[in-house]
PDB file of C-alpha atoms in Angstrom:
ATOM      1  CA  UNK A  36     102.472  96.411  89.415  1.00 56.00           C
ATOM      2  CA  UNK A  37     105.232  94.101  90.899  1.00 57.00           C
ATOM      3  CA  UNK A  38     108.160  94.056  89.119  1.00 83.00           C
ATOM      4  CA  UNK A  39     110.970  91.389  88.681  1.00 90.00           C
ATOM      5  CA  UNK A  40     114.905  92.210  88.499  1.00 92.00           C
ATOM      6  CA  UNK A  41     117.003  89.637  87.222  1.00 94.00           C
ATOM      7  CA  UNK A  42     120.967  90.357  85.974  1.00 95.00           C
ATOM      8  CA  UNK A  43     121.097  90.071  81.956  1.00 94.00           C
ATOM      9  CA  UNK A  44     123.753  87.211  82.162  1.00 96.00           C
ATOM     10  CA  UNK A  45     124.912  84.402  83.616  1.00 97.00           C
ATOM     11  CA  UNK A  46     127.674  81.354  83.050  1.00 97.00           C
ATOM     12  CA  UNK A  47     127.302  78.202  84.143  1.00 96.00           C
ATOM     13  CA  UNK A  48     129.814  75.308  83.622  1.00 97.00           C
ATOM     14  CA  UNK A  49     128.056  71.862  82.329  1.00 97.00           C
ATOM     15  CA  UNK A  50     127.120  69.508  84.460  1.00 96.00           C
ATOM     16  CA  UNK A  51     127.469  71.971  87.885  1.00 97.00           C
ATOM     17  CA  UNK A  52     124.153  73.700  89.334  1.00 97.00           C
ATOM     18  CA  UNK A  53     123.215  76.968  87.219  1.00 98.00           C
ATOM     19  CA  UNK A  54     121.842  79.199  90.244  1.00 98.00           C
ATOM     20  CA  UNK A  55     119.408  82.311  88.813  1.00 97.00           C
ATOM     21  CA  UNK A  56     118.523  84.646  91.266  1.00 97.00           C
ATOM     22  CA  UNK A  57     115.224  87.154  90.840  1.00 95.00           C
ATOM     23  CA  UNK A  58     114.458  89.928  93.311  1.00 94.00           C
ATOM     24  CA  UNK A  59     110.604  91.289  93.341  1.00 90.00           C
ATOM     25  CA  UNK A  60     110.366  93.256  96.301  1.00 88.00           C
ATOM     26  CA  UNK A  61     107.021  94.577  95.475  1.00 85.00           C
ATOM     27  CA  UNK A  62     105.180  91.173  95.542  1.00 86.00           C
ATOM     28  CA  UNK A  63     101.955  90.937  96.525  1.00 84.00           C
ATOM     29  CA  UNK A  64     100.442  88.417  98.979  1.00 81.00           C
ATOM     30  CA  UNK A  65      98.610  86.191  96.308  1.00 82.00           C
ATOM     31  CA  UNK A  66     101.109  86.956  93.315  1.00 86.00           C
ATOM     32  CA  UNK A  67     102.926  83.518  92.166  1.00 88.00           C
ATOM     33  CA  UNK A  68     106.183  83.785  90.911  1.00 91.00           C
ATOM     34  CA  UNK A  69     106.186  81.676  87.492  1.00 92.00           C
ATOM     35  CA  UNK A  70     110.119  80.938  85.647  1.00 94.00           C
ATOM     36  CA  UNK A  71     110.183  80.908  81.661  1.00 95.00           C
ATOM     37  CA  UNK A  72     112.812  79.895  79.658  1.00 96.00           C
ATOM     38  CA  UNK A  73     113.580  80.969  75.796  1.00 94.00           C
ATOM     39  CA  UNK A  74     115.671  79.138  73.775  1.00 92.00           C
ATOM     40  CA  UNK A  75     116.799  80.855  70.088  1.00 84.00           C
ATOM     41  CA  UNK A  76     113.814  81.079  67.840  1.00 78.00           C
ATOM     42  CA  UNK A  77     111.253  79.558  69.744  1.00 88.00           C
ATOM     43  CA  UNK A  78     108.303  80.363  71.877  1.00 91.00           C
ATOM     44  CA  UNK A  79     108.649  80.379  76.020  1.00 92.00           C
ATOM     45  CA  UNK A  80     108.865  77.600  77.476  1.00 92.00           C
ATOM     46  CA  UNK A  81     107.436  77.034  81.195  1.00 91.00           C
ATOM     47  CA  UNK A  82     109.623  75.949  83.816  1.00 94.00           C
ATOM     48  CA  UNK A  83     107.720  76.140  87.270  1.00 93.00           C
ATOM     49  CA  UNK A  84     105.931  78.579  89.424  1.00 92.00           C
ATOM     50  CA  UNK A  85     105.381  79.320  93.182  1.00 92.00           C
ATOM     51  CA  UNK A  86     103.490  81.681  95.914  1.00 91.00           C
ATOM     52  CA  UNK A  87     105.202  80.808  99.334  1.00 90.00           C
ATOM     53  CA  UNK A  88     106.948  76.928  99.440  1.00 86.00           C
ATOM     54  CA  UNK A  89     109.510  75.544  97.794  1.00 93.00           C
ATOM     55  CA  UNK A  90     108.963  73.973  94.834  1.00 94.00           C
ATOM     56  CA  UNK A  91     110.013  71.202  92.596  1.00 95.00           C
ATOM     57  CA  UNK A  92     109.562  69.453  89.502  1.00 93.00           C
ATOM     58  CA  UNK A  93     111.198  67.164  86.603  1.00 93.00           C
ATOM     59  CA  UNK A  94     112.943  70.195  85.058  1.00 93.00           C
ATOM     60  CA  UNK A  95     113.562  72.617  88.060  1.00 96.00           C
ATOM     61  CA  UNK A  96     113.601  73.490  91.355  1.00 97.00           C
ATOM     62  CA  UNK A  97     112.822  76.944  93.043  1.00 97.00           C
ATOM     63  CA  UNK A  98     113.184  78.823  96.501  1.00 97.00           C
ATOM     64  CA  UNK A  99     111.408  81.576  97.576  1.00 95.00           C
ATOM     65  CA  UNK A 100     112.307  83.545 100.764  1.00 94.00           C
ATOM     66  CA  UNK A 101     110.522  83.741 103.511  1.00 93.00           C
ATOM     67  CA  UNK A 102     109.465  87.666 102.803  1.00 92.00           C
ATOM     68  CA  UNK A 103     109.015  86.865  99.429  1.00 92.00           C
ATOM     69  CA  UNK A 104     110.926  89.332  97.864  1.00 92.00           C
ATOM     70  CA  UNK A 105     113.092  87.059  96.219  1.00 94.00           C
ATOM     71  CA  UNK A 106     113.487  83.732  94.621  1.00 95.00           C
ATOM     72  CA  UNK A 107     116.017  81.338  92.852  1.00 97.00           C
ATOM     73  CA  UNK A 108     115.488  78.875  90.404  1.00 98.00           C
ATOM     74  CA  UNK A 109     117.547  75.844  90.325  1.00 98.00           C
ATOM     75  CA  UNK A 110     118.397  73.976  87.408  1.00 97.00           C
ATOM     76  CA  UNK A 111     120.563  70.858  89.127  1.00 96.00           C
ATOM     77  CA  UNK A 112     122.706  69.583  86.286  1.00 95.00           C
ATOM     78  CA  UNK A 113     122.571  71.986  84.120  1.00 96.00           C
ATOM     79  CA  UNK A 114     123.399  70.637  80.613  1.00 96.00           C
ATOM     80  CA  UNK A 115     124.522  72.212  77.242  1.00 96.00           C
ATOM     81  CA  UNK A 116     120.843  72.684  76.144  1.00 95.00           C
ATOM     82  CA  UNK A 117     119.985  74.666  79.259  1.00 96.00           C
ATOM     83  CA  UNK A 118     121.804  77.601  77.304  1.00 97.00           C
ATOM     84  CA  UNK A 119     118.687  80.362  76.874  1.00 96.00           C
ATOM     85  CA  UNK A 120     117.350  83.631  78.561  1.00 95.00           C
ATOM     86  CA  UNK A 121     114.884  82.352  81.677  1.00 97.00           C
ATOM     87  CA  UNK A 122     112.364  84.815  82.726  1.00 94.00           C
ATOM     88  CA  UNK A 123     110.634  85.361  86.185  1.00 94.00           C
ATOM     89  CA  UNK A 124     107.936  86.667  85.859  1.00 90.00           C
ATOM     90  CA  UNK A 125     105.194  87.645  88.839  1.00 86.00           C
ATOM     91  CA  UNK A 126     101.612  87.147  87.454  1.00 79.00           C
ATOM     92  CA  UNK A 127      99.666  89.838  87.429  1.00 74.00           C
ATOM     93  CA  UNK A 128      96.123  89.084  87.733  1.00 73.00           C
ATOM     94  CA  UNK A 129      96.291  85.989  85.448  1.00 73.00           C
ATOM     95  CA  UNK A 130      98.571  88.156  83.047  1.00 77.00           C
ATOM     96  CA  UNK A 131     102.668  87.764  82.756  1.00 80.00           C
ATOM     97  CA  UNK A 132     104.220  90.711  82.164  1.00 79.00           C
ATOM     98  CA  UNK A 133     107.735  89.411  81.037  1.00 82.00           C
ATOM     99  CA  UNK A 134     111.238  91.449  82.085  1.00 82.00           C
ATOM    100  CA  UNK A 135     114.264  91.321  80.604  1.00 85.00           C
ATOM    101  CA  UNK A 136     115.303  88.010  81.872  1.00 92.00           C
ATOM    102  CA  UNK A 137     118.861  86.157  82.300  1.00 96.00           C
ATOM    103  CA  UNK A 138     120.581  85.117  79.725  1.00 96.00           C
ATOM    104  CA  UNK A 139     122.518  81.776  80.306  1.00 97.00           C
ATOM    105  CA  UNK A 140     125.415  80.400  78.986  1.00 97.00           C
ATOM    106  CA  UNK A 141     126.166  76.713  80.177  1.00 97.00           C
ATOM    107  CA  UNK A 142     129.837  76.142  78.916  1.00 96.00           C
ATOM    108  CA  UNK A 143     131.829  72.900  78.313  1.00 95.00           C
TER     109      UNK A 143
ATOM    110  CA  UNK B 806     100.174  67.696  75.665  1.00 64.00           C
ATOM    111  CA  UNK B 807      99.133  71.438  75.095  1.00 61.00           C
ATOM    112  CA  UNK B 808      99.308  72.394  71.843  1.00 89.00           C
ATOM    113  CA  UNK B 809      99.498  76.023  70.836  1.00 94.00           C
ATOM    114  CA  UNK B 810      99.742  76.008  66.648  1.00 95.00           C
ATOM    115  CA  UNK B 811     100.436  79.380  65.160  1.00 95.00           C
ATOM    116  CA  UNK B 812      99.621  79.686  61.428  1.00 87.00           C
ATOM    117  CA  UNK B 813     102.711  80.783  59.752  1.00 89.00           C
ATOM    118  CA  UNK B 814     106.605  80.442  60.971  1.00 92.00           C
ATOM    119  CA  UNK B 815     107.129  83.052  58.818  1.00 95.00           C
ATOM    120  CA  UNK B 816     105.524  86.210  56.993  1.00 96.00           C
ATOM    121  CA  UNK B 817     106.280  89.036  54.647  1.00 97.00           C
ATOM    122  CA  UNK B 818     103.759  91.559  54.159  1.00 97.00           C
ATOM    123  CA  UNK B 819     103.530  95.426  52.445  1.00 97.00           C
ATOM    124  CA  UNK B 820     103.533  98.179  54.643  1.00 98.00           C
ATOM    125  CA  UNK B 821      99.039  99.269  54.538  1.00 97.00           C
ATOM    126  CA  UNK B 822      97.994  95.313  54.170  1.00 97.00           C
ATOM    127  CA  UNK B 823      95.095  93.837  56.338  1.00 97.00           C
ATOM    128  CA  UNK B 824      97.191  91.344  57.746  1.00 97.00           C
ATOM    129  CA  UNK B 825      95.577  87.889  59.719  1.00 97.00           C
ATOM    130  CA  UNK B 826      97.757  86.070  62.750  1.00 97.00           C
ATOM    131  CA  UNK B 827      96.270  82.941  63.294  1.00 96.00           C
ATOM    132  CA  UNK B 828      96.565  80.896  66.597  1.00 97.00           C
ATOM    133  CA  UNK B 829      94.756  77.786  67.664  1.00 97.00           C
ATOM    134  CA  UNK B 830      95.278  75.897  71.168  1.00 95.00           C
ATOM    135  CA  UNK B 831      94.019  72.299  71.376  1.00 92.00           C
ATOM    136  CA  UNK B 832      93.382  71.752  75.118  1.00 83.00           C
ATOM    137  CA  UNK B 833      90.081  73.698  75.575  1.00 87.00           C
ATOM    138  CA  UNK B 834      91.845  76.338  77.172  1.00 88.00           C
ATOM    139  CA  UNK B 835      90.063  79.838  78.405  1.00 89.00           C
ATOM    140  CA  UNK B 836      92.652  82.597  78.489  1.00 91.00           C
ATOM    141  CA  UNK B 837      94.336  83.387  75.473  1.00 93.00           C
ATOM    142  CA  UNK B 838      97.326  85.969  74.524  1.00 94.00           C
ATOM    143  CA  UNK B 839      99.084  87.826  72.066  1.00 97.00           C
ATOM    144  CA  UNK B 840     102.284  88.886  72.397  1.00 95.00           C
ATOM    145  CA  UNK B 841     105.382  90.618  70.355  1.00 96.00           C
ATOM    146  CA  UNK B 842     108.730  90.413  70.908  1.00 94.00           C
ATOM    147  CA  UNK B 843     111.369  92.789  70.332  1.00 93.00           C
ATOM    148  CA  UNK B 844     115.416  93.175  70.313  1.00 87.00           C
ATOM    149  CA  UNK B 845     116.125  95.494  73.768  1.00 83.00           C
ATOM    150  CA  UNK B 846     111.894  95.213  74.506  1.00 84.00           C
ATOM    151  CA  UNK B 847     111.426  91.426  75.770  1.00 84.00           C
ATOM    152  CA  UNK B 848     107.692  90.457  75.402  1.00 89.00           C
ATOM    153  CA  UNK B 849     105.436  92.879  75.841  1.00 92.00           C
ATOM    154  CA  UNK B 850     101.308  92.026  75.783  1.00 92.00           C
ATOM    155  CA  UNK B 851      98.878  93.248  73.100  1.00 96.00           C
ATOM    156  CA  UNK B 852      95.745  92.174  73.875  1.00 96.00           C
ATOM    157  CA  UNK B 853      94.323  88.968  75.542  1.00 94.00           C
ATOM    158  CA  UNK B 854      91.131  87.632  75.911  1.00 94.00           C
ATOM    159  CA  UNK B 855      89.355  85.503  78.371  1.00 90.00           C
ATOM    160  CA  UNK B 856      86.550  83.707  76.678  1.00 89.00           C
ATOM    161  CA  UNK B 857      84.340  83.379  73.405  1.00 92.00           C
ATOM    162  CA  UNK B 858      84.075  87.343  72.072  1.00 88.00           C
ATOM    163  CA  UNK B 859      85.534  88.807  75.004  1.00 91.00           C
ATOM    164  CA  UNK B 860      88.780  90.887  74.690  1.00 94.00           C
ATOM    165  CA  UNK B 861      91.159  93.385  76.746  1.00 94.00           C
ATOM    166  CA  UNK B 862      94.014  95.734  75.701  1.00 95.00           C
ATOM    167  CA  UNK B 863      96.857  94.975  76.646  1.00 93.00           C
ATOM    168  CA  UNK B 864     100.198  97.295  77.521  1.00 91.00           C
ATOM    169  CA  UNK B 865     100.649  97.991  73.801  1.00 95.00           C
ATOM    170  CA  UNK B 866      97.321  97.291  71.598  1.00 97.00           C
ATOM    171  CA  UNK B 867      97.451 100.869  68.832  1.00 96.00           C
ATOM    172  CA  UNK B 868      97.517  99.255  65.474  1.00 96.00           C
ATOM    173  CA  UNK B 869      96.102  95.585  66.436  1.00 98.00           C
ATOM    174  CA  UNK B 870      93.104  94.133  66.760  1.00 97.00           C
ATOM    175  CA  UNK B 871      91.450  90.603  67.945  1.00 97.00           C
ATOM    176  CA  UNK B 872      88.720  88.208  67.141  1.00 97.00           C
ATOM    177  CA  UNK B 873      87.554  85.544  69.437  1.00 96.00           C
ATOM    178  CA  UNK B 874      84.610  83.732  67.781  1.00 95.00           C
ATOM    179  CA  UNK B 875      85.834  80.408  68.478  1.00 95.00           C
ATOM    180  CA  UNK B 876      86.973  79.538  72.093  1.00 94.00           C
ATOM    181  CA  UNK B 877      90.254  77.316  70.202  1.00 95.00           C
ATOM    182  CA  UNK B 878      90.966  80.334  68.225  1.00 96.00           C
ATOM    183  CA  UNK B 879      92.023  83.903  68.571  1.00 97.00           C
ATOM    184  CA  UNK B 880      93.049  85.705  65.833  1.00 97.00           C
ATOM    185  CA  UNK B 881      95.524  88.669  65.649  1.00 98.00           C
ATOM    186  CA  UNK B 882      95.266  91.767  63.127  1.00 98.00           C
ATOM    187  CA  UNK B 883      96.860  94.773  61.500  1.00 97.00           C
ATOM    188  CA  UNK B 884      94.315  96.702  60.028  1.00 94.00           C
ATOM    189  CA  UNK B 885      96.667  98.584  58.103  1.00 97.00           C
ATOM    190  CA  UNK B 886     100.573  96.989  58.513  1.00 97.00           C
ATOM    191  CA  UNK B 887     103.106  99.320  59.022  1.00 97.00           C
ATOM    192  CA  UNK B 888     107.296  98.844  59.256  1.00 97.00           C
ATOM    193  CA  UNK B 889     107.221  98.998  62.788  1.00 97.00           C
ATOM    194  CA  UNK B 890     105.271  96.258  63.051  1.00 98.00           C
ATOM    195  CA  UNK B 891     107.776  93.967  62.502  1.00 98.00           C
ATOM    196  CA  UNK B 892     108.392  91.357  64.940  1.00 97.00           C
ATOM    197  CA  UNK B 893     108.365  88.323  66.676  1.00 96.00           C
ATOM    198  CA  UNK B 894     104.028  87.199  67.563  1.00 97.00           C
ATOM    199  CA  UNK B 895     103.641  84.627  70.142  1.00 96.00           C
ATOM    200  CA  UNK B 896     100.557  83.369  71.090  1.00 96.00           C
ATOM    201  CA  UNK B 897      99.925  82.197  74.384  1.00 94.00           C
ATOM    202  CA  UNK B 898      97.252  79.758  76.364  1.00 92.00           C
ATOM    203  CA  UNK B 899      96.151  78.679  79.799  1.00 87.00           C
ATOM    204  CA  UNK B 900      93.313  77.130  81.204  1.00 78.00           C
ATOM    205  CA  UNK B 901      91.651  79.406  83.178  1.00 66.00           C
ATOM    206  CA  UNK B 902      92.408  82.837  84.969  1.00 58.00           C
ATOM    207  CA  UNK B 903      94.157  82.034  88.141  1.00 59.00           C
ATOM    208  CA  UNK B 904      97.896  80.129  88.806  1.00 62.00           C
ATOM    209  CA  UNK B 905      98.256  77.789  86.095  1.00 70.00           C
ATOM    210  CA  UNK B 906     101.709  77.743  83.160  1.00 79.00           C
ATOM    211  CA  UNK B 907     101.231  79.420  79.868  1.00 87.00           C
ATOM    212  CA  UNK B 908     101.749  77.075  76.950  1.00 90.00           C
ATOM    213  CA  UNK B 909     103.415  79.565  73.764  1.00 93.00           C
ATOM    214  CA  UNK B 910     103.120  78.723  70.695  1.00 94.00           C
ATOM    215  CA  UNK B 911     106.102  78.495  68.233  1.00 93.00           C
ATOM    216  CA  UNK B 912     105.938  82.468  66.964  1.00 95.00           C
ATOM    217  CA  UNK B 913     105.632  84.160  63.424  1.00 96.00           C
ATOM    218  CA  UNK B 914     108.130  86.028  62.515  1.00 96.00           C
ATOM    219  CA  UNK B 915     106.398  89.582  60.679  1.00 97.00           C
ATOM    220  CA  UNK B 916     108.466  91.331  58.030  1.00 97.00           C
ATOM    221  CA  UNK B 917     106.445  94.292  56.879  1.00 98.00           C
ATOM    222  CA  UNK B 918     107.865  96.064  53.846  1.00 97.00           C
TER     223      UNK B 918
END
């Protein structure tokens, strides 16, 4: 089963790009890397998901090498209520097996 | 938009009661999941199911059980609740098996005493 690795915490000043990095070096070839975020007390929230191009949307944006064995998500601008753990997660067979995650702080 | 409505915010049950999770998803979506969420653990799956009466384990399912009669609805339960059963449920939907977000419901928070 691939696996994600992500580091447990981040800090990100307001306003600046909040840059999360996720290694899963056991990918494979039709797995789609999919980015979660939790915020305190509620239920995961989606952010965006890819298999091979870049990709971007209203909330996010997010690289994925070439080999695939890594990815980063970009949140642009990152704002006050950006402060949550985000999760990348690879699906397995329509399943998400969640990790640990990042936990980041956006500070004043 | 998708709307995943768990029954109860939170719950306080006795340790050996049949206890009911309730979750209902509004978009006619196939796939549905249960999950529980731990301090240290993250989310980990309990069992999900793909359509009407269908059902798979999932990486921890000893002590839970599901119903699918309904394809809106999938129900979680504890035959028998025990104290370390308490948790965080989150119920999750998508539309069909394949590449599509996971909408997550709002979670119930379990005390079992």
């Amino acid at each position: 089963d691939a696996k994600t690795t992500q580091p447990p915490s981040m800090d990100c000043a307001e306003g600046r790009a909040a840059n999360l990095p996720c290694n899963h070096s056991t990918i494979s070839g039709n797995e789609y890397v999919y980015w979660y975020r939790q915020i305190h007390s509620q239920g995961p929230q989606y952010i965006i998901h890819g298999l091979k191009n870049n990709e971007t949307n209203e909330m996010a944006s997010l690289i994925i090498t070439e080999d695939r064995k890594s990815s980063t998500l970009i949140l642009p601008h990152a704002t006050l209520r950006d402060t949550a753990v985000y999760y990348c997660i690879v699906n397995q067979g329509g399943k998400l097996i969640f990790g640990q995650g990042t936990e980041l702080s956006v500070k004043p | 938009d998708v709307k995943v409505t768990q029954s109860s915010r939170y719950l306080v049950k006795r340790t050996g009661e049949k206890v009911f999770l309730e979750c209902v998803q509004d978009m006619d979506h196939e796939n549905m999941f249960w999950y529980r969420q731990d301090p240290g653990l993250g989310l980990r799956l309990i069992y999900f199911s793909y359509d009407v009466k269908m059902k798979e384990k999932g990486d921890i399912p000893e002590g839970y059980s599901v119903s699918r009669e309904k394809k809106e609805r999938f129900s979680l339960i504890l035959e028998s609740a025990s104290t370390n059963q308490t948790s965080m449920y989150l119920c999750a939907s998508t539309l069909f098996q394949g590449n599509y977000g996971y909408t997550f419901g709002s979670g119930t928070r379990l005390t079992v005493v």
